[in-house]
Amino acid sequence: MSIKFKKIRGTRDIYGEEFEKLFFIFEKSREIFSKYGYDFILTPAFESKELFEKSTGETTDIVQKEMYVFEDLSGRKLALRPEGTPPVLRAILENNIEIPCKFAYFMNMFRYERPQKGRYREFFQLGAEAVGFKEPYIDLEVLLLAEDLLKNLGIKDYRFEINSVGCISDREKYSKYLRNILKDKINNFCENCKRRYERNPFRIIDCKIDKAKIREIKSLMDFLCDDCRRHHEILINLLEKENFKYVENPLIVRGLDYYTRTAFEIISDRLGAQDALGGGGRYDFLLKDMGGPDSPGIGFAFGVERLMLVMEDIKKKDKALIYVVYVTEKEKDEAIKWVRKIRENNLYADMEWDYRSLKSQMRKANNKGAKWVLIIGEEEIKREKVKLKNMETGEEILTDNPFKFFEK
RNA sequence: GUGGGCGUAGCUCAACCGGUUAGAGCGCUGGACUGUGGCUCCAGAGGUUGGGGGUUCGAGUCCCCUCGCCCACCCCA
């Protein structure tokens, strides 16, 4: 046998235990999100390419080199969504949904990257957006919500890392400062940093190789304007007051252009190099940039596959299987009748549809973990009974009403 | 996009320095047990050694290309 088709790189087939986990996360998250007043939303898998260029940002890696872009037959330039925030905000604006509002989503995303542990080209994100809340109190709620989700999924080894990335003018000031102070030194830095200097100077302070050289460089925190500083201080006070466990990490930059002020990541050390379970932050100017009202927003997303990696296996509780076997083809019709009758009583029944030897049917029942086997042969039909076998004890009973043995 | 490791039966893996018909365990099918699963024993089916090209008398093994998987860099969920 040589299979003709294979799934394409970075995509996955999800079944069995994996599917159970994925669906468990979805069901659990619906419970949690409804406690916090978030409604679920589903948006199209593809949007205009421009939506992401204008919101995620032209300079980001996501837009520059990771988007699945294509033209449809009419020549429209489209993109498979690489992230959830722009489509959800677009939907809020387009449907005239009253702001403030809170939405959650569980959707697949697409990014053209080299696959790695916890990283795929099609993956699921579980996220939320809270639009129209200016004060840091919503930041607190979002963080509490994210942690509530983790706790309810039974995930333990995580930490919240929090930072403020200021507003756009703060970042411009900082960017100018960095370029200035590094102008003469950059040639001594590693190749990565040289590239970062041009594209994204913030990343240089995160460099592991040139750690020593950057010690005297000020952090973005020192460049926050009064409003941004105040926002951050209130949030930190709130977190302390609410006893929320976190660490401040001034190196968090986030790869998206629209973030302002609060930015955070949820890190797990049970993952490989891709150690972020999730991340998020504020985007106070994005709605306006998208042609909407001057409303702030905050959101976050978890990588569902990464959650699955750090979660314990879940035990799926099936109904007890009742397997119906027939001795020869002659009893097949009778077997079908019994399977239907059992299912009508909301019990789990199955049988071998293509005839195989009784031995083979019994083996199948055993392999499937059947609790009961209903045996139908010439003898049973003649006496208008069935033989019921308990697969744990091996005990057999001849009865005309097997239902009294199936405890519900 | 860059670097490293790896592709042999459905699964996990063997096969010396290039040598004859590519093996084992598990799983599967059948039998011992003609109307009965698990345990044991016996037998059987199952392979274009990821694909293509090259070197050689001879390639699973060496070389080149390609596809895929894993890990890391970059970046991110």
PDB file of C-alpha atoms in Angstrom, chain A residues 110-334:
ATOM      1  CA  PHE A 110      -2.734  30.090   9.963  1.00  0.00           C
ATOM      2  CA  ARG A 111       0.896  31.143   9.874  1.00  0.00           C
ATOM      3  CA  TYR A 112       3.580  30.071   7.449  1.00  0.00           C
ATOM      4  CA  GLU A 113       6.414  29.184   9.831  1.00  0.00           C
ATOM      5  CA  ARG A 114       8.771  26.262  10.312  1.00  0.00           C
ATOM      6  CA  PRO A 115       6.885  23.786  12.494  1.00  0.00           C
ATOM      7  CA  GLN A 116       8.383  23.072  15.887  1.00  0.00           C
ATOM      8  CA  LYS A 117       7.332  21.780  19.275  1.00  0.00           C
ATOM      9  CA  GLY A 118       4.051  23.544  20.043  1.00  0.00           C
ATOM     10  CA  ARG A 119       4.068  25.406  16.761  1.00  0.00           C
ATOM     11  CA  TYR A 120       2.027  24.530  13.708  1.00  0.00           C
ATOM     12  CA  ARG A 121       0.990  26.221  10.504  1.00  0.00           C
ATOM     13  CA  GLU A 122      -2.649  25.714  11.338  1.00  0.00           C
ATOM     14  CA  PHE A 123      -3.345  25.986  15.035  1.00  0.00           C
ATOM     15  CA  PHE A 124      -6.133  26.902  17.412  1.00  0.00           C
ATOM     16  CA  GLN A 125      -6.298  29.949  19.573  1.00  0.00           C
ATOM     17  CA  LEU A 126      -8.601  30.453  22.505  1.00  0.00           C
ATOM     18  CA  GLY A 127      -8.857  34.161  23.079  1.00  0.00           C
ATOM     19  CA  ALA A 128     -10.922  37.103  24.211  1.00  0.00           C
ATOM     20  CA  GLU A 129     -11.343  40.781  23.469  1.00  0.00           C
ATOM     21  CA  ALA A 130     -12.776  43.397  25.841  1.00  0.00           C
ATOM     22  CA  VAL A 131     -13.546  46.589  23.979  1.00  0.00           C
ATOM     23  CA  GLY A 132     -14.417  50.003  25.367  1.00  0.00           C
ATOM     24  CA  PHE A 133     -12.881  49.895  28.843  1.00  0.00           C
ATOM     25  CA  LYS A 134     -10.272  52.545  29.511  1.00  0.00           C
ATOM     26  CA  GLU A 135      -9.227  52.049  33.126  1.00  0.00           C
ATOM     27  CA  PRO A 136      -6.817  49.327  34.281  1.00  0.00           C
ATOM     28  CA  TYR A 137      -9.611  47.458  36.048  1.00  0.00           C
ATOM     29  CA  ILE A 138     -10.433  45.572  32.861  1.00  0.00           C
ATOM     30  CA  ASP A 139      -6.744  44.638  32.635  1.00  0.00           C
ATOM     31  CA  LEU A 140      -7.171  43.026  36.035  1.00  0.00           C
ATOM     32  CA  GLU A 141     -10.299  41.162  34.944  1.00  0.00           C
ATOM     33  CA  VAL A 142      -8.612  39.852  31.829  1.00  0.00           C
ATOM     34  CA  LEU A 143      -5.655  38.562  33.836  1.00  0.00           C
ATOM     35  CA  LEU A 144      -7.937  36.934  36.409  1.00  0.00           C
ATOM     36  CA  LEU A 145      -9.930  35.354  33.581  1.00  0.00           C
ATOM     37  CA  ALA A 146      -6.821  33.970  31.904  1.00  0.00           C
ATOM     38  CA  GLU A 147      -5.666  32.446  35.154  1.00  0.00           C
ATOM     39  CA  ASP A 148      -9.135  31.039  35.882  1.00  0.00           C
ATOM     40  CA  LEU A 149      -8.984  29.248  32.529  1.00  0.00           C
ATOM     41  CA  LEU A 150      -5.588  27.735  33.294  1.00  0.00           C
ATOM     42  CA  LYS A 151      -6.680  26.578  36.741  1.00  0.00           C
ATOM     43  CA  ASN A 152      -9.816  24.966  35.388  1.00  0.00           C
ATOM     44  CA  LEU A 153      -7.833  23.103  32.779  1.00  0.00           C
ATOM     45  CA  GLY A 154      -5.675  21.716  35.564  1.00  0.00           C
ATOM     46  CA  ILE A 155      -2.549  23.521  34.344  1.00  0.00           C
ATOM     47  CA  LYS A 156      -0.075  24.332  37.076  1.00  0.00           C
ATOM     48  CA  ASP A 157       3.373  25.301  35.868  1.00  0.00           C
ATOM     49  CA  TYR A 158       2.845  28.758  34.485  1.00  0.00           C
ATOM     50  CA  ARG A 159       3.768  32.317  35.307  1.00  0.00           C
ATOM     51  CA  PHE A 160       2.381  35.643  34.231  1.00  0.00           C
ATOM     52  CA  GLU A 161       4.948  38.138  32.999  1.00  0.00           C
ATOM     53  CA  ILE A 162       3.721  41.691  32.758  1.00  0.00           C
ATOM     54  CA  ASN A 163       5.080  44.866  31.203  1.00  0.00           C
ATOM     55  CA  SER A 164       3.962  48.214  29.891  1.00  0.00           C
ATOM     56  CA  VAL A 165       4.960  49.095  26.359  1.00  0.00           C
ATOM     57  CA  GLY A 166       3.664  52.659  26.680  1.00  0.00           C
ATOM     58  CA  CYS A 167       1.904  54.505  23.919  1.00  0.00           C
ATOM     59  CA  ILE A 168       3.115  55.119  20.389  1.00  0.00           C
ATOM     60  CA  SER A 169       4.981  58.325  21.186  1.00  0.00           C
ATOM     61  CA  ASP A 170       6.688  56.663  24.177  1.00  0.00           C
ATOM     62  CA  ARG A 171       7.911  53.938  21.892  1.00  0.00           C
ATOM     63  CA  GLU A 172       9.120  56.418  19.310  1.00  0.00           C
ATOM     64  CA  LYS A 173      11.100  58.260  21.973  1.00  0.00           C
ATOM     65  CA  TYR A 174      12.590  55.012  23.205  1.00  0.00           C
ATOM     66  CA  SER A 175      13.355  53.845  19.714  1.00  0.00           C
ATOM     67  CA  LYS A 176      15.216  57.074  19.005  1.00  0.00           C
ATOM     68  CA  TYR A 177      17.149  56.723  22.261  1.00  0.00           C
ATOM     69  CA  LEU A 178      18.129  53.141  21.429  1.00  0.00           C
ATOM     70  CA  ARG A 179      19.301  53.967  17.929  1.00  0.00           C
ATOM     71  CA  ASN A 180      21.306  56.858  19.308  1.00  0.00           C
ATOM     72  CA  ILE A 181      23.039  55.017  22.081  1.00  0.00           C
ATOM     73  CA  LEU A 182      23.734  52.015  19.877  1.00  0.00           C
ATOM     74  CA  LYS A 183      24.799  53.872  16.772  1.00  0.00           C
ATOM     75  CA  ASP A 184      28.522  53.483  17.359  1.00  0.00           C
ATOM     76  CA  LYS A 185      28.407  50.150  19.131  1.00  0.00           C
ATOM     77  CA  ILE A 186      26.098  48.099  16.965  1.00  0.00           C
ATOM     78  CA  ASN A 187      28.917  46.713  14.864  1.00  0.00           C
ATOM     79  CA  ASN A 188      30.268  44.875  17.891  1.00  0.00           C
ATOM     80  CA  PHE A 189      26.945  43.165  18.475  1.00  0.00           C
ATOM     81  CA  CYS A 190      25.870  39.783  17.168  1.00  0.00           C
ATOM     82  CA  GLU A 191      24.413  39.353  13.677  1.00  0.00           C
ATOM     83  CA  ASN A 192      20.921  39.076  15.075  1.00  0.00           C
ATOM     84  CA  CYS A 193      21.184  42.368  16.891  1.00  0.00           C
ATOM     85  CA  LYS A 194      22.464  44.097  13.777  1.00  0.00           C
ATOM     86  CA  ARG A 195      19.357  43.004  11.973  1.00  0.00           C
ATOM     87  CA  ARG A 196      17.205  44.011  14.927  1.00  0.00           C
ATOM     88  CA  TYR A 197      18.766  47.448  14.957  1.00  0.00           C
ATOM     89  CA  GLU A 198      17.188  48.134  11.594  1.00  0.00           C
ATOM     90  CA  ARG A 199      13.879  46.388  12.005  1.00  0.00           C
ATOM     91  CA  ASN A 200      12.987  46.243  15.657  1.00  0.00           C
ATOM     92  CA  PRO A 201      15.518  47.811  18.036  1.00  0.00           C
ATOM     93  CA  PHE A 202      13.437  46.879  21.108  1.00  0.00           C
ATOM     94  CA  ARG A 203      14.458  43.284  20.624  1.00  0.00           C
ATOM     95  CA  ILE A 204      18.118  44.063  21.192  1.00  0.00           C
ATOM     96  CA  ILE A 205      17.625  44.380  24.950  1.00  0.00           C
ATOM     97  CA  ASP A 206      16.287  40.813  24.882  1.00  0.00           C
ATOM     98  CA  CYS A 207      19.483  39.416  23.336  1.00  0.00           C
ATOM     99  CA  LYS A 208      21.023  36.501  25.173  1.00  0.00           C
ATOM    100  CA  ILE A 209      24.473  36.828  23.607  1.00  0.00           C
ATOM    101  CA  ASP A 210      25.113  40.516  24.142  1.00  0.00           C
ATOM    102  CA  LYS A 211      23.711  40.652  27.651  1.00  0.00           C
ATOM    103  CA  ALA A 212      26.767  42.323  29.127  1.00  0.00           C
ATOM    104  CA  LYS A 213      26.823  45.137  26.597  1.00  0.00           C
ATOM    105  CA  ILE A 214      23.264  46.219  27.223  1.00  0.00           C
ATOM    106  CA  ARG A 215      23.381  46.432  30.983  1.00  0.00           C
ATOM    107  CA  GLU A 216      23.689  50.211  31.056  1.00  0.00           C
ATOM    108  CA  ILE A 217      20.867  50.752  28.565  1.00  0.00           C
ATOM    109  CA  LYS A 218      17.662  52.177  30.033  1.00  0.00           C
ATOM    110  CA  SER A 219      14.447  50.206  29.680  1.00  0.00           C
ATOM    111  CA  LEU A 220      11.266  51.313  27.973  1.00  0.00           C
ATOM    112  CA  MET A 221       9.770  51.806  31.435  1.00  0.00           C
ATOM    113  CA  ASP A 222      11.922  54.898  31.885  1.00  0.00           C
ATOM    114  CA  PHE A 223      10.289  56.493  28.855  1.00  0.00           C
ATOM    115  CA  LEU A 224       6.619  56.106  29.763  1.00  0.00           C
ATOM    116  CA  CYS A 225       4.516  59.265  29.678  1.00  0.00           C
ATOM    117  CA  ASP A 226       2.570  60.276  32.796  1.00  0.00           C
ATOM    118  CA  ASP A 227      -0.700  58.690  31.671  1.00  0.00           C
ATOM    119  CA  CYS A 228       0.933  55.399  30.739  1.00  0.00           C
ATOM    120  CA  ARG A 229       2.957  55.342  33.928  1.00  0.00           C
ATOM    121  CA  ARG A 230      -0.161  55.996  35.992  1.00  0.00           C
ATOM    122  CA  HIS A 231      -2.077  53.230  34.186  1.00  0.00           C
ATOM    123  CA  HIS A 232       0.696  50.768  34.889  1.00  0.00           C
ATOM    124  CA  GLU A 233       1.057  51.767  38.546  1.00  0.00           C
ATOM    125  CA  ILE A 234      -2.667  51.390  39.203  1.00  0.00           C
ATOM    126  CA  LEU A 235      -2.658  47.955  37.588  1.00  0.00           C
ATOM    127  CA  ILE A 236       0.337  46.813  39.631  1.00  0.00           C
ATOM    128  CA  ASN A 237      -1.371  48.075  42.804  1.00  0.00           C
ATOM    129  CA  LEU A 238      -4.544  46.216  41.867  1.00  0.00           C
ATOM    130  CA  LEU A 239      -2.633  43.015  41.247  1.00  0.00           C
ATOM    131  CA  GLU A 240      -0.910  43.302  44.607  1.00  0.00           C
ATOM    132  CA  LYS A 241      -4.205  44.018  46.341  1.00  0.00           C
ATOM    133  CA  GLU A 242      -5.872  41.041  44.696  1.00  0.00           C
ATOM    134  CA  ASN A 243      -2.903  38.840  45.489  1.00  0.00           C
ATOM    135  CA  PHE A 244      -2.357  37.995  41.824  1.00  0.00           C
ATOM    136  CA  LYS A 245       0.932  36.202  41.237  1.00  0.00           C
ATOM    137  CA  TYR A 246       3.023  37.734  38.456  1.00  0.00           C
ATOM    138  CA  VAL A 247       6.487  38.947  37.621  1.00  0.00           C
ATOM    139  CA  GLU A 248       7.320  42.208  35.923  1.00  0.00           C
ATOM    140  CA  ASN A 249       9.359  41.638  32.790  1.00  0.00           C
ATOM    141  CA  PRO A 250      10.495  44.836  31.054  1.00  0.00           C
ATOM    142  CA  LEU A 251      11.668  42.762  28.058  1.00  0.00           C
ATOM    143  CA  ILE A 252       8.213  41.799  26.861  1.00  0.00           C
ATOM    144  CA  VAL A 253       7.726  43.567  23.557  1.00  0.00           C
ATOM    145  CA  ARG A 254       5.101  41.497  21.703  1.00  0.00           C
ATOM    146  CA  GLY A 255       5.289  41.020  17.992  1.00  0.00           C
ATOM    147  CA  LEU A 256       2.291  43.068  17.016  1.00  0.00           C
ATOM    148  CA  ASP A 257       2.264  46.771  16.238  1.00  0.00           C
ATOM    149  CA  TYR A 258      -0.986  47.678  17.915  1.00  0.00           C
ATOM    150  CA  TYR A 259      -0.144  46.962  21.529  1.00  0.00           C
ATOM    151  CA  THR A 260      -0.087  49.866  23.987  1.00  0.00           C
ATOM    152  CA  ARG A 261       0.470  50.014  27.726  1.00  0.00           C
ATOM    153  CA  THR A 262      -0.246  46.654  29.353  1.00  0.00           C
ATOM    154  CA  ALA A 263       1.410  43.711  27.614  1.00  0.00           C
ATOM    155  CA  PHE A 264       1.739  40.271  29.121  1.00  0.00           C
ATOM    156  CA  GLU A 265       2.727  36.709  28.420  1.00  0.00           C
ATOM    157  CA  ILE A 266       1.910  33.454  30.146  1.00  0.00           C
ATOM    158  CA  ILE A 267       4.995  31.268  30.197  1.00  0.00           C
ATOM    159  CA  SER A 268       5.271  27.568  30.942  1.00  0.00           C
ATOM    160  CA  ASP A 269       8.540  25.792  31.573  1.00  0.00           C
ATOM    161  CA  ARG A 270       7.008  22.488  30.533  1.00  0.00           C
ATOM    162  CA  LEU A 271       7.207  23.567  26.888  1.00  0.00           C
ATOM    163  CA  GLY A 272      10.276  23.705  24.659  1.00  0.00           C
ATOM    164  CA  ALA A 273      11.673  26.832  23.118  1.00  0.00           C
ATOM    165  CA  GLN A 274       8.190  28.052  22.292  1.00  0.00           C
ATOM    166  CA  ASP A 275       7.384  28.528  25.943  1.00  0.00           C
ATOM    167  CA  ALA A 276       4.486  30.989  25.742  1.00  0.00           C
ATOM    168  CA  LEU A 277       1.127  29.432  26.522  1.00  0.00           C
ATOM    169  CA  GLY A 278      -0.497  32.697  25.659  1.00  0.00           C
ATOM    170  CA  GLY A 279      -0.120  36.413  25.517  1.00  0.00           C
ATOM    171  CA  GLY A 280      -2.034  39.618  25.191  1.00  0.00           C
ATOM    172  CA  GLY A 281      -2.269  43.273  25.878  1.00  0.00           C
ATOM    173  CA  ARG A 282      -3.992  46.567  25.349  1.00  0.00           C
ATOM    174  CA  TYR A 283      -4.644  48.151  21.965  1.00  0.00           C
ATOM    175  CA  ASP A 284      -5.999  51.602  22.752  1.00  0.00           C
ATOM    176  CA  PHE A 285      -5.767  53.052  19.245  1.00  0.00           C
ATOM    177  CA  LEU A 286      -6.569  50.072  17.069  1.00  0.00           C
ATOM    178  CA  LEU A 287     -10.347  50.572  16.833  1.00  0.00           C
ATOM    179  CA  LYS A 288      -9.867  54.157  15.720  1.00  0.00           C
ATOM    180  CA  ASP A 289      -7.208  53.137  13.215  1.00  0.00           C
ATOM    181  CA  MET A 290      -9.700  50.674  11.781  1.00  0.00           C
ATOM    182  CA  GLY A 291     -12.173  53.455  11.201  1.00  0.00           C
ATOM    183  CA  GLY A 292     -14.168  52.844  14.378  1.00  0.00           C
ATOM    184  CA  PRO A 293     -14.777  54.953  17.456  1.00  0.00           C
ATOM    185  CA  ASP A 294     -11.962  56.191  19.675  1.00  0.00           C
ATOM    186  CA  SER A 295     -12.322  53.230  22.030  1.00  0.00           C
ATOM    187  CA  PRO A 296      -9.615  51.323  23.840  1.00  0.00           C
ATOM    188  CA  GLY A 297      -9.424  47.547  24.021  1.00  0.00           C
ATOM    189  CA  ILE A 298      -7.565  44.649  25.547  1.00  0.00           C
ATOM    190  CA  GLY A 299      -7.293  41.032  24.558  1.00  0.00           C
ATOM    191  CA  PHE A 300      -5.361  37.836  24.958  1.00  0.00           C
ATOM    192  CA  ALA A 301      -5.078  34.437  23.375  1.00  0.00           C
ATOM    193  CA  PHE A 302      -3.882  31.003  24.376  1.00  0.00           C
ATOM    194  CA  GLY A 303      -2.329  28.547  21.959  1.00  0.00           C
ATOM    195  CA  VAL A 304      -4.645  25.570  22.303  1.00  0.00           C
ATOM    196  CA  GLU A 305      -2.026  23.026  21.155  1.00  0.00           C
ATOM    197  CA  ARG A 306       0.340  24.378  23.783  1.00  0.00           C
ATOM    198  CA  LEU A 307      -2.328  24.063  26.455  1.00  0.00           C
ATOM    199  CA  MET A 308      -2.800  20.470  25.312  1.00  0.00           C
ATOM    200  CA  LEU A 309       0.925  19.829  25.682  1.00  0.00           C
ATOM    201  CA  VAL A 310       1.014  20.863  29.315  1.00  0.00           C
ATOM    202  CA  MET A 311      -2.347  19.382  30.307  1.00  0.00           C
ATOM    203  CA  GLU A 312      -2.746  15.977  31.892  1.00  0.00           C
ATOM    204  CA  ASP A 313      -4.590  13.372  29.847  1.00  0.00           C
ATOM    205  CA  ILE A 314      -8.301  13.472  30.421  1.00  0.00           C
ATOM    206  CA  LYS A 315     -10.330  10.378  30.962  1.00  0.00           C
ATOM    207  CA  LYS A 316     -13.283  10.141  28.678  1.00  0.00           C
ATOM    208  CA  LYS A 317     -16.215   8.393  30.220  1.00  0.00           C
ATOM    209  CA  ASP A 318     -18.046   6.356  27.633  1.00  0.00           C
ATOM    210  CA  LYS A 319     -21.329   4.674  28.165  1.00  0.00           C
ATOM    211  CA  ALA A 320     -20.825   0.956  28.696  1.00  0.00           C
ATOM    212  CA  LEU A 321     -20.779  -0.818  25.343  1.00  0.00           C
ATOM    213  CA  ILE A 322     -23.245  -3.601  24.650  1.00  0.00           C
ATOM    214  CA  TYR A 323     -21.936  -5.629  21.716  1.00  0.00           C
ATOM    215  CA  VAL A 324     -24.379  -7.758  19.752  1.00  0.00           C
ATOM    216  CA  VAL A 325     -22.982 -10.886  18.082  1.00  0.00           C
ATOM    217  CA  TYR A 326     -24.727 -13.334  15.752  1.00  0.00           C
ATOM    218  CA  VAL A 327     -23.644 -16.914  15.201  1.00  0.00           C
ATOM    219  CA  THR A 328     -24.390 -17.139  11.474  1.00  0.00           C
ATOM    220  CA  GLU A 329     -25.686 -14.804   8.786  1.00  0.00           C
ATOM    221  CA  LYS A 330     -29.174 -16.186   9.420  1.00  0.00           C
ATOM    222  CA  GLU A 331     -29.390 -14.353  12.744  1.00  0.00           C
ATOM    223  CA  LYS A 332     -28.100 -11.050  11.380  1.00  0.00           C
ATOM    224  CA  ASP A 333     -31.553  -9.463  11.017  1.00  0.00           C
ATOM    225  CA  GLU A 334     -32.371 -10.329  14.596  1.00  0.00           C
TER     226      GLU A 334
END
